[in-house]
Amino acid sequence: MSAHRSGRRPGEKEIADTAGPTSDLGGLEEQDVEDGREVVDIDRIEKVYSKLDRRILPAFWILYFLCSAIRSNVGLAQTMNIAQGHDLASELNLSPKQVSTGLALFYVCYVIFDMPSNLVMSRLSPHVWMSRIVTGVGIIGIGLTGMKAAWSFYLLRLLLGIVIAGMWPGMSYYLTLFYPPSRTGKRIGRYFTASQVSAAVVGLVSAGFQEMDGLGGLVGFQWMFLLYGIVGTLVGVSLLWWLPDRPLAPGEIREKSNWLKWIPDSKPALTGEDARIHYLDLTRVYRRKVWNMRDLWHVVIDWRLWPLVVMYFGVVGVGIGTQAYASVIIRGINPDLSGIDLSLLTAPIWIMDLIAILIFTPLSDRFHRHRASFFSFAVLIQIAGLLMTTFGGGAKSWTRYGGLLLVGFGLGPTVPICMTWTNEIFQPRHGEVGVAAASALVSGLGNLGSILTTYALYTGWPEDARGPHKYRKSNLVMIGILCGSILAAGTMVVLLRVFGDNISRDGNGGEFVDGAARREVEQRGLGRMFRRRR
């Protein structure tokens, strides 16, 4: 059969021959190659990516679950065993302002060290760097058990921010080493659910930790810090074997030098024919080169970065503010609730968050050209929820608590959509350093919103905690920054249409496009309904 056929069989797609002449494609028969492109069944490609999912996503889910718990359980510690005087503030003799300062210090370090961490990860072995992050978080989590005063609270929150910096954008960057950007949205959504499950589980389990109050000389929240820290440390070390290193070209041998030769080898994510098909599919959109400061500067001055930062600023600020102060807000609605009641009532907020992620992130991948619409719709739900929490009825009104549930539902898909859109825009334009730097800058600078909501609002705003309308002004500030996120998303859509899309130029002056997104557009959304019949 001739190699120059006029068309492809249904259910097949092309893979660009980036490895060389057709004679070097691992023994492919002539009929499997057309004009320098290998024809591969779509189902086979999907099976390859499913194998990657089974290797990478469970590890990401568990590490993100534990790191989210260790990072955020200080919010629950504010009300745990409060009736016995064994809450965080009472044990450490902290004022409300000191608590909010300690919460904010974490995000100060997060902002400063996010991009340096991600850039180091792009130069070193990514799975080793991820193991370092999680192990460090676990060790600091154990250290939180020994806090005795404000200075130790401040110090450990600073150290936690330093060691965890780069984790979230690093996970996003790591995915782009194995998946085209158009495939990352629902996968980011899958492991992002770990944060919501973590918040719900930590809230529920904290009720049990409060029953351990006084056991072994530790109060309830100290037991919580200790056990999560131990598990986090063990998981961090296990990632050296669990997560695969970056993929190599078929037949290429990984060289280990200096200290890396002492690191145990991680089993490749794919082998044999699966590895070859994956490599050929990925190299249509993936550029691996040693970046320099000029490449980094081009990312920083790309105007597309800054609307994404503003989008992230609003949603992550509200998300972290809600996570840190959920039990405080609920107690402001009904002061008669016990510490256990408050812990249990925080869990449904994050269950709603989880439900929204599972609904919206697959849809945003399928209709990937409308990510801004999905993002804005979810933000509007958050605004409606905050308005209900602020104005919905009088004291002890369950309508106000229902508003918090809406806030949780709206929060779910916003962060995954924002990070996926960042990948889609910056990988085609700037390659690997574009993803590493842009995701870190969006995450890092966007977390200035977290500093605002944890330091300046709620317990950090004493005047707002008084009177019959507790935290009304704090809620209105969060509504304001969410409006900024919607405005930034709309601005990005308009500017992309006016000034440029995701197409860039490679080093030889040719187009560098996410071929996976271009090819899969016919499989997505309503494309087939509007495609002309030939």
Coordinates of C-alpha atoms in Angstrom, one line a residue:
M1 CA 0.0 0.0 0.0
S2 CA 1.3 3.4 -0.9
A3 CA 2.5 5.7 1.9
H4 CA 0.8 8.7 0.2
R5 CA -2.8 8.0 0.9
S6 CA -5.5 10.7 0.4
G7 CA -7.0 10.5 3.9
R8 CA -7.0 9.0 7.3
R9 CA -9.2 6.3 8.7
P10 CA -11.9 7.4 11.2
G11 CA -10.8 7.5 14.8
E12 CA -7.1 8.1 13.8
K13 CA -5.0 11.2 14.1
E14 CA -1.6 12.4 13.0
I15 CA 1.6 12.6 15.1
A16 CA 4.2 14.8 13.7
D17 CA 7.5 13.0 13.0
T18 CA 9.8 15.0 15.2
A19 CA 12.3 12.2 15.6
G20 CA 13.6 12.1 12.1
P21 CA 12.9 10.3 8.8
T22 CA 10.2 7.8 8.6
S23 CA 12.7 5.0 8.5
D24 CA 13.7 5.9 12.1
L25 CA 10.3 5.6 13.6
G26 CA 10.9 2.4 15.5
G27 CA 10.1 0.0 12.7
L28 CA 6.8 1.5 11.5
E29 CA 5.3 -0.1 8.4
E30 CA 5.1 2.1 5.3
Q31 CA 1.3 2.3 5.5
D32 CA 1.5 3.8 9.0
V33 CA 3.2 6.9 7.8
E34 CA 1.7 9.7 5.7
D35 CA 3.8 12.7 4.5
G36 CA 6.1 12.4 7.4
R37 CA 3.3 12.0 9.9
E38 CA 2.5 8.8 11.8
V39 CA -1.1 7.8 11.9
V40 CA -2.1 6.6 15.4
D41 CA -5.5 5.6 16.7
I42 CA -7.0 8.1 19.0
D43 CA -8.0 5.5 21.5
R44 CA -4.4 4.4 21.7
I45 CA -3.3 7.9 22.6
E46 CA -6.0 8.2 25.2
K47 CA -4.8 4.9 26.8
V48 CA -1.3 6.3 27.0
Y49 CA -2.5 9.4 28.8
S50 CA -4.7 7.3 31.1
K51 CA -1.6 5.4 32.1
L52 CA 0.1 8.7 33.0
D53 CA -3.0 9.7 35.0
R54 CA -2.7 6.6 37.1
R55 CA 0.9 7.3 37.8
I56 CA 0.9 11.0 38.5
L57 CA -2.5 12.2 39.7
P58 CA -2.8 9.9 42.8
A59 CA 0.5 11.2 44.0
F60 CA -0.4 14.8 43.3
W61 CA -3.8 14.3 45.1
I62 CA -2.3 12.9 48.3
L63 CA 0.6 15.4 48.5
Y64 CA -1.8 18.3 47.9
F65 CA -4.2 17.0 50.4
L66 CA -1.6 16.8 53.2
C67 CA 0.1 20.1 52.3
S68 CA -3.3 21.9 52.2
A69 CA -4.1 20.4 55.6
I70 CA -0.8 21.5 57.2
R71 CA -1.0 24.9 55.7
S72 CA -4.6 25.7 56.6
N73 CA -5.3 23.8 59.9
V74 CA -4.2 26.9 61.8
G75 CA -7.5 28.4 60.9
L76 CA -9.4 25.6 62.7
A77 CA -7.0 25.9 65.7
Q78 CA -8.4 29.4 66.4
T79 CA -11.7 27.8 67.6
M80 CA -10.7 24.3 68.7
N81 CA -11.4 23.6 72.4
I82 CA -12.2 27.3 72.8
A83 CA -14.5 26.6 75.8
Q84 CA -11.6 25.0 77.7
G85 CA -9.3 27.9 76.8
H86 CA -7.1 25.6 74.7
D87 CA -7.5 27.3 71.4
L88 CA -4.5 28.7 69.5
A89 CA -4.8 32.3 70.8
S90 CA -5.3 31.2 74.4
E91 CA -2.4 28.7 74.4
L92 CA 0.1 31.2 72.8
N93 CA -1.3 34.3 74.4
L94 CA -2.0 35.9 71.0
S95 CA -4.2 38.8 70.2
P96 CA -6.5 38.7 67.2
K97 CA -4.1 41.0 65.3
Q98 CA -1.2 38.7 66.1
V99 CA -3.1 35.7 64.7
S100 CA -3.9 37.5 61.5
T101 CA -0.2 38.7 61.3
G102 CA 1.0 35.1 61.6
L103 CA -1.5 33.9 58.9
A104 CA -0.3 36.7 56.5
L105 CA 3.5 36.0 57.1
F106 CA 3.1 32.7 55.4
Y107 CA 1.9 34.3 52.2
V108 CA 4.6 37.0 52.3
C109 CA 7.2 34.2 51.9
Y110 CA 5.0 32.4 49.4
V111 CA 4.9 35.5 47.2
I112 CA 8.7 36.1 47.4
F113 CA 9.9 32.5 46.9
D114 CA 7.2 31.2 44.5
M115 CA 9.0 32.0 41.2
P116 CA 12.6 31.2 42.4
S117 CA 11.4 27.8 43.5
N118 CA 9.7 27.1 40.2
L119 CA 12.7 28.2 38.2
V120 CA 15.0 25.9 40.2
M121 CA 12.6 23.1 39.6
S122 CA 12.8 23.7 35.8
R123 CA 16.6 23.3 36.0
L124 CA 16.7 20.3 38.4
S125 CA 14.9 17.0 38.5
P126 CA 11.2 18.0 39.0
H127 CA 10.2 15.0 41.1
V128 CA 13.2 15.5 43.5
W129 CA 12.2 19.1 44.0
M130 CA 8.6 18.2 44.6
S131 CA 9.8 15.6 47.2
R132 CA 11.9 18.3 48.9
I133 CA 8.9 20.6 49.1
V134 CA 6.5 18.1 50.7
T135 CA 9.1 16.7 53.1
G136 CA 9.9 20.2 54.2
V137 CA 6.2 21.0 54.8
G138 CA 5.9 17.8 56.9
I139 CA 8.8 18.7 59.1
I140 CA 7.6 22.2 59.7
G141 CA 4.2 20.8 60.4
I142 CA 5.7 18.7 63.2
G143 CA 7.4 21.8 64.4
L144 CA 4.1 23.7 64.8
T145 CA 3.3 21.3 67.7
G146 CA 6.0 23.0 69.8
M147 CA 4.8 26.6 69.4
K148 CA 4.8 28.4 72.8
A149 CA 4.6 32.2 72.0
A150 CA 4.0 34.7 69.2
W151 CA 7.6 34.6 68.1
S152 CA 7.6 30.9 67.4
F153 CA 4.2 31.2 65.7
Y154 CA 5.6 33.9 63.4
L155 CA 8.9 32.0 62.7
L156 CA 7.2 28.7 61.8
R157 CA 4.7 30.4 59.6
L158 CA 7.5 32.1 57.8
L159 CA 9.5 28.9 57.3
L160 CA 6.3 27.1 56.1
G161 CA 5.8 29.7 53.5
I162 CA 9.4 29.4 52.3
V163 CA 9.4 25.6 52.0
I164 CA 6.0 25.3 50.4
A165 CA 6.6 28.1 47.9
G166 CA 6.5 26.7 44.4
M167 CA 4.4 23.7 45.2
W168 CA 1.2 24.8 43.5
P169 CA 2.7 26.4 40.4
G170 CA 5.3 23.6 40.3
M171 CA 2.5 21.0 40.0
S172 CA 1.1 22.9 37.1
Y173 CA 4.5 23.1 35.5
Y174 CA 5.2 19.4 36.1
L175 CA 2.0 18.5 34.3
T176 CA 3.1 20.3 31.1
L177 CA 6.1 18.1 31.0
F178 CA 3.8 15.1 30.4
Y179 CA 0.6 16.6 28.8
P180 CA -0.2 19.2 26.1
P181 CA -1.6 22.4 27.7
S182 CA -5.1 21.6 26.3
R183 CA -5.2 18.4 28.4
T184 CA -4.2 19.9 31.7
G185 CA -7.4 21.7 32.8
K186 CA -9.4 18.7 34.1
R187 CA -6.3 17.1 35.5
I188 CA -5.5 20.3 37.5
G189 CA -9.1 20.2 38.6
R190 CA -8.8 16.5 39.7
Y191 CA -5.9 17.0 42.1
F192 CA -7.2 20.5 43.2
T193 CA -10.1 18.6 44.7
A194 CA -7.6 17.4 47.3
S195 CA -7.6 20.9 48.8
Q196 CA -11.4 20.9 49.2
V197 CA -11.5 17.3 50.5
S198 CA -8.7 18.3 52.9
A199 CA -10.6 21.3 54.2
A200 CA -13.7 19.2 54.7
V201 CA -11.9 16.3 56.3
V202 CA -9.7 18.5 58.5
G203 CA -12.8 20.2 59.7
L204 CA -14.5 16.9 60.5
V205 CA -11.4 15.2 62.0
S206 CA -10.6 18.2 64.1
A207 CA -13.7 17.3 66.1
G208 CA -12.0 14.1 67.0
F209 CA -8.7 15.9 67.8
Q210 CA -10.6 18.1 70.2
E211 CA -11.6 14.9 72.1
M212 CA -7.9 14.2 72.5
D213 CA -7.4 17.5 74.3
G214 CA -5.0 16.9 77.2
L215 CA -3.8 13.5 76.1
G216 CA -0.1 13.1 76.6
G217 CA 0.2 16.7 77.7
L218 CA -0.9 18.1 74.3
V219 CA -4.0 20.1 73.5
G220 CA -6.2 19.2 70.6
F221 CA -4.7 21.4 67.9
Q222 CA -1.2 20.2 68.8
W223 CA -2.2 16.6 68.1
M224 CA -3.6 17.8 64.8
F225 CA -0.3 19.5 63.8
L226 CA 1.8 16.5 64.9
L227 CA 0.0 13.7 63.1
Y228 CA -0.5 15.6 59.8
G229 CA 3.2 16.6 59.9
I230 CA 4.4 13.0 60.4
V231 CA 2.3 11.7 57.5
G232 CA 3.4 14.6 55.3
T233 CA 7.1 13.8 55.9
L234 CA 6.7 10.2 55.0
V235 CA 4.7 11.0 51.9
G236 CA 7.4 13.5 50.9
V237 CA 10.2 11.0 51.0
S238 CA 8.1 8.4 49.1
L239 CA 7.7 10.8 46.2
L240 CA 11.3 10.1 45.2
W241 CA 10.1 6.7 44.0
W242 CA 6.5 7.5 43.3
L243 CA 6.7 10.5 40.9
P244 CA 8.5 10.0 37.5
D245 CA 11.2 12.3 36.3
R246 CA 10.7 14.3 33.2
P247 CA 10.2 12.2 30.0
L248 CA 13.1 11.5 27.7
A249 CA 13.3 10.8 24.0
P250 CA 13.1 7.1 23.1
G251 CA 16.5 5.5 23.6
E252 CA 17.9 8.4 25.5
I253 CA 19.7 7.6 28.8
R254 CA 19.3 9.9 31.8
E255 CA 22.7 11.1 33.1
K256 CA 23.1 11.8 36.8
S257 CA 25.9 13.9 38.1
N258 CA 27.1 15.4 41.3
W259 CA 24.6 15.0 44.2
L260 CA 21.9 13.6 41.9
K261 CA 23.7 10.3 41.7
W262 CA 22.8 9.6 45.3
I263 CA 19.1 10.1 44.7
P264 CA 17.2 6.8 44.1
D265 CA 16.0 6.2 40.5
S266 CA 12.3 6.7 39.8
K267 CA 10.6 4.2 37.5
P268 CA 9.8 5.8 34.1
A269 CA 6.2 6.8 33.7
L270 CA 5.9 5.0 30.3
T271 CA 8.0 2.4 28.6
G272 CA 8.3 0.7 25.2
E273 CA 5.8 1.7 22.5
D274 CA 3.7 3.8 24.9
A275 CA 6.8 6.0 25.7
R276 CA 7.5 6.4 22.0
I277 CA 3.9 7.4 21.1
H278 CA 3.8 9.8 24.0
Y279 CA 7.1 11.4 23.1
L280 CA 6.0 12.0 19.5
D281 CA 2.6 13.4 20.5
L282 CA 4.1 15.7 23.2
T283 CA 7.0 17.1 21.1
R284 CA 4.4 18.8 18.8
V285 CA 3.9 21.3 21.6
Y286 CA 6.7 20.9 24.1
R287 CA 10.1 22.7 23.9
R288 CA 12.9 21.7 26.1
K289 CA 15.8 24.1 26.2
V290 CA 18.1 25.7 28.7
W291 CA 16.6 29.1 29.4
N292 CA 18.4 32.3 30.1
M293 CA 17.6 35.6 31.8
R294 CA 16.5 37.1 28.4
D295 CA 13.9 34.3 28.1
L296 CA 12.7 35.0 31.6
W297 CA 12.4 38.7 30.9
H298 CA 10.3 38.1 27.8
V299 CA 7.8 36.2 30.0
V300 CA 7.7 39.0 32.6
I301 CA 7.0 41.8 30.1
D302 CA 4.3 39.8 28.2
W303 CA 1.1 41.7 28.8
R304 CA -0.9 38.5 28.9
L305 CA 0.6 37.8 32.4
W306 CA -1.0 40.7 34.2
P307 CA -4.7 40.1 33.7
L308 CA -4.2 36.5 34.9
V309 CA -2.5 37.9 38.0
V310 CA -5.5 40.1 38.8
M311 CA -7.9 37.2 38.1
Y312 CA -5.9 35.0 40.6
F313 CA -5.6 37.8 43.1
G314 CA -9.3 38.0 43.7
V315 CA -10.3 34.4 43.7
V316 CA -7.3 33.1 45.8
G317 CA -7.7 36.0 48.2
V318 CA -11.3 35.1 48.8
G319 CA -10.5 31.4 48.9
I320 CA -7.8 31.7 51.5
G321 CA -9.7 34.2 53.5
T322 CA -12.7 31.8 53.6
Q323 CA -10.5 28.9 54.5
A324 CA -8.6 30.8 57.3
Y325 CA -11.7 32.4 58.8
A326 CA -14.6 30.1 58.0
S327 CA -15.1 29.0 61.6
V328 CA -14.7 32.6 62.8
I329 CA -17.3 33.9 60.3
I330 CA -19.7 31.1 61.4
R331 CA -19.2 32.0 65.0
G332 CA -19.9 35.6 64.2
I333 CA -23.3 34.4 62.7
N334 CA -24.1 32.3 65.8
P335 CA -21.9 32.8 68.9
D336 CA -23.7 30.0 70.7
L337 CA -22.1 27.3 68.6
S338 CA -19.4 25.1 70.3
G339 CA -16.0 24.5 68.9
I340 CA -17.0 21.1 67.6
D341 CA -20.1 22.6 65.9
L342 CA -17.9 25.1 64.2
S343 CA -15.5 22.5 63.0
L344 CA -18.3 20.4 61.6
L345 CA -20.0 23.3 59.9
T346 CA -16.9 24.2 57.9
A347 CA -16.8 20.9 56.1
P348 CA -19.9 21.4 53.9
I349 CA -18.4 24.6 52.5
W350 CA -15.5 22.6 50.9
I351 CA -17.8 19.7 49.8
M352 CA -19.7 22.3 47.7
D353 CA -16.3 23.5 46.4
L354 CA -15.5 19.9 45.4
I355 CA -18.8 19.4 43.6
A356 CA -18.3 22.6 41.5
I357 CA -14.8 21.4 40.5
L358 CA -16.1 18.1 39.3
I359 CA -18.8 19.8 37.3
F360 CA -17.0 22.8 35.8
T361 CA -13.4 21.9 35.1
P362 CA -14.2 19.1 32.6
L363 CA -16.7 21.5 30.9
S364 CA -14.0 24.2 30.7
D365 CA -11.7 21.8 29.0
R366 CA -14.4 20.7 26.5
F367 CA -15.3 24.3 25.8
H368 CA -11.7 25.5 26.3
R369 CA -12.1 28.7 24.3
H370 CA -14.6 30.0 26.8
R371 CA -12.6 29.6 30.0
A372 CA -13.2 33.3 30.8
S373 CA -17.0 32.7 30.8
F374 CA -16.7 29.7 33.1
F375 CA -14.4 31.7 35.4
S376 CA -16.7 34.7 35.5
F377 CA -19.8 32.7 36.2
A378 CA -18.2 31.0 39.1
V379 CA -17.0 34.3 40.5
L380 CA -20.6 35.7 40.3
I381 CA -21.7 32.8 42.4
Q382 CA -19.2 33.7 45.0
I383 CA -20.4 37.4 45.0
A384 CA -24.0 36.2 45.4
G385 CA -22.9 34.0 48.4
L386 CA -21.0 36.8 50.1
L387 CA -24.1 39.1 49.7
M388 CA -26.2 36.4 51.3
T389 CA -23.7 36.0 54.2
T390 CA -23.6 39.8 54.7
F391 CA -27.3 40.8 54.4
G392 CA -29.3 37.5 54.5
G393 CA -31.4 37.8 57.7
G394 CA -30.6 38.6 61.3
A395 CA -28.4 37.0 63.9
K396 CA -28.2 33.2 63.9
S397 CA -29.8 33.1 60.4
W398 CA -29.1 29.9 58.5
T399 CA -29.5 31.9 55.3
R400 CA -26.2 33.6 56.1
Y401 CA -24.5 30.2 56.5
G402 CA -26.1 29.2 53.1
G403 CA -24.3 32.1 51.6
L404 CA -21.0 30.6 52.7
L405 CA -22.0 27.3 51.0
L406 CA -22.5 29.3 47.8
V407 CA -19.1 30.9 48.2
G408 CA -17.5 27.5 48.4
F409 CA -19.3 26.3 45.3
G410 CA -18.2 29.4 43.3
L411 CA -14.6 29.0 44.5
G412 CA -14.1 25.5 43.2
P413 CA -13.3 25.9 39.5
T414 CA -11.8 29.3 39.5
V415 CA -8.2 28.5 40.5
P416 CA -7.8 25.5 38.2
I417 CA -9.3 27.5 35.3
C418 CA -6.9 30.3 35.9
M419 CA -3.8 28.1 36.0
T420 CA -4.9 26.1 33.0
W421 CA -5.4 29.3 31.0
T422 CA -1.9 30.4 32.0
N423 CA -0.4 27.1 30.7
E424 CA -2.3 27.4 27.4
I425 CA -1.2 30.9 26.8
F426 CA 2.5 30.8 27.9
Q427 CA 3.7 27.4 26.7
P428 CA 3.1 28.0 23.0
R429 CA 4.6 31.5 23.3
H430 CA 7.6 30.9 25.6
G431 CA 8.1 27.1 26.0
E432 CA 9.1 25.5 29.3
V433 CA 10.4 28.6 31.0
G434 CA 7.1 30.3 30.1
V435 CA 5.1 27.8 32.0
A436 CA 7.5 27.8 34.9
A437 CA 7.8 31.5 35.3
A438 CA 4.2 32.5 34.4
S439 CA 2.5 30.0 36.6
A440 CA 4.8 31.0 39.5
L441 CA 4.2 34.7 38.9
V442 CA 0.4 34.3 38.7
S443 CA 0.4 32.1 41.8
G444 CA 3.0 34.2 43.7
L445 CA 1.8 37.8 42.9
G446 CA -1.9 36.6 43.0
N447 CA -1.3 35.5 46.6
L448 CA -1.0 39.2 47.5
G449 CA -4.7 38.8 47.7
S450 CA -4.2 36.2 50.5
I451 CA -2.1 38.6 52.4
L452 CA -4.9 41.2 52.2
T453 CA -7.6 38.9 53.3
T454 CA -5.7 37.2 56.1
Y455 CA -4.0 40.3 57.5
A456 CA -6.3 43.2 57.0
L457 CA -9.8 41.5 57.2
Y458 CA -11.9 39.8 59.8
T459 CA -9.8 39.4 63.0
G460 CA -7.2 41.7 61.5
W461 CA -9.8 44.4 61.4
P462 CA -10.9 44.8 65.0
E463 CA -13.6 47.5 64.3
D464 CA -15.2 45.1 61.8
A465 CA -15.6 42.4 64.5
R466 CA -17.8 44.6 66.7
G467 CA -21.5 45.4 66.6
P468 CA -24.5 43.5 65.3
H469 CA -23.1 43.2 61.7
K470 CA -19.8 41.4 62.3
Y471 CA -17.4 41.2 59.4
R472 CA -19.8 43.1 57.0
K473 CA -17.0 45.4 55.7
S474 CA -14.6 42.5 55.3
N475 CA -17.2 40.6 53.2
L476 CA -17.7 43.8 51.0
V477 CA -14.0 44.1 50.4
M478 CA -13.9 40.5 49.2
I479 CA -16.8 41.3 46.8
G480 CA -14.8 44.2 45.5
I481 CA -11.7 42.2 44.6
L482 CA -13.9 39.5 43.0
C483 CA -15.3 42.2 40.7
G484 CA -11.7 43.0 39.8
S485 CA -11.2 39.4 38.8
I486 CA -14.2 39.4 36.5
L487 CA -13.0 42.7 34.9
A488 CA -9.6 41.2 34.4
A489 CA -11.0 38.1 32.7
G490 CA -13.1 40.3 30.3
T491 CA -10.1 42.5 29.6
M492 CA -8.0 39.4 28.7
V493 CA -10.6 38.1 26.2
V494 CA -10.8 41.5 24.5
L495 CA -7.1 42.0 24.3
L496 CA -6.4 38.5 23.0
R497 CA -8.9 39.1 20.2
V498 CA -7.4 42.5 19.4
F499 CA -3.7 42.0 19.8
G500 CA -2.9 38.3 19.6
D501 CA -3.8 34.7 20.3
N502 CA -1.7 31.9 21.6
I503 CA 0.4 31.5 18.5
S504 CA 4.1 32.2 18.9
R505 CA 7.2 31.8 16.7
D506 CA 9.9 29.3 17.3
G507 CA 13.6 29.9 17.0
N508 CA 13.5 29.4 13.2
G509 CA 10.7 31.9 12.6
G510 CA 8.0 29.3 12.2
E511 CA 4.7 29.0 14.0
F512 CA 4.7 27.2 17.3
V513 CA 1.2 26.2 18.1
D514 CA -0.4 23.8 20.6
G515 CA -1.2 21.2 18.0
A516 CA -3.2 19.1 20.5
A517 CA -5.6 21.9 21.1
R518 CA -5.9 22.6 17.3
R519 CA -6.4 19.0 16.5
E520 CA -8.9 18.3 19.4
V521 CA -11.2 21.2 18.7
E522 CA -13.3 18.9 16.5
Q523 CA -13.7 16.5 19.5
R524 CA -14.8 19.3 21.8
G525 CA -17.7 21.5 22.5
L526 CA -20.2 22.0 19.7
G527 CA -17.6 22.0 17.0
R528 CA -19.1 19.1 15.1
M529 CA -22.5 20.7 15.0
F530 CA -21.2 23.7 13.2
R531 CA -18.7 22.1 10.9
R532 CA -19.6 22.1 7.3
R533 CA -20.2 18.8 5.6
R534 CA -17.9 18.1 2.7

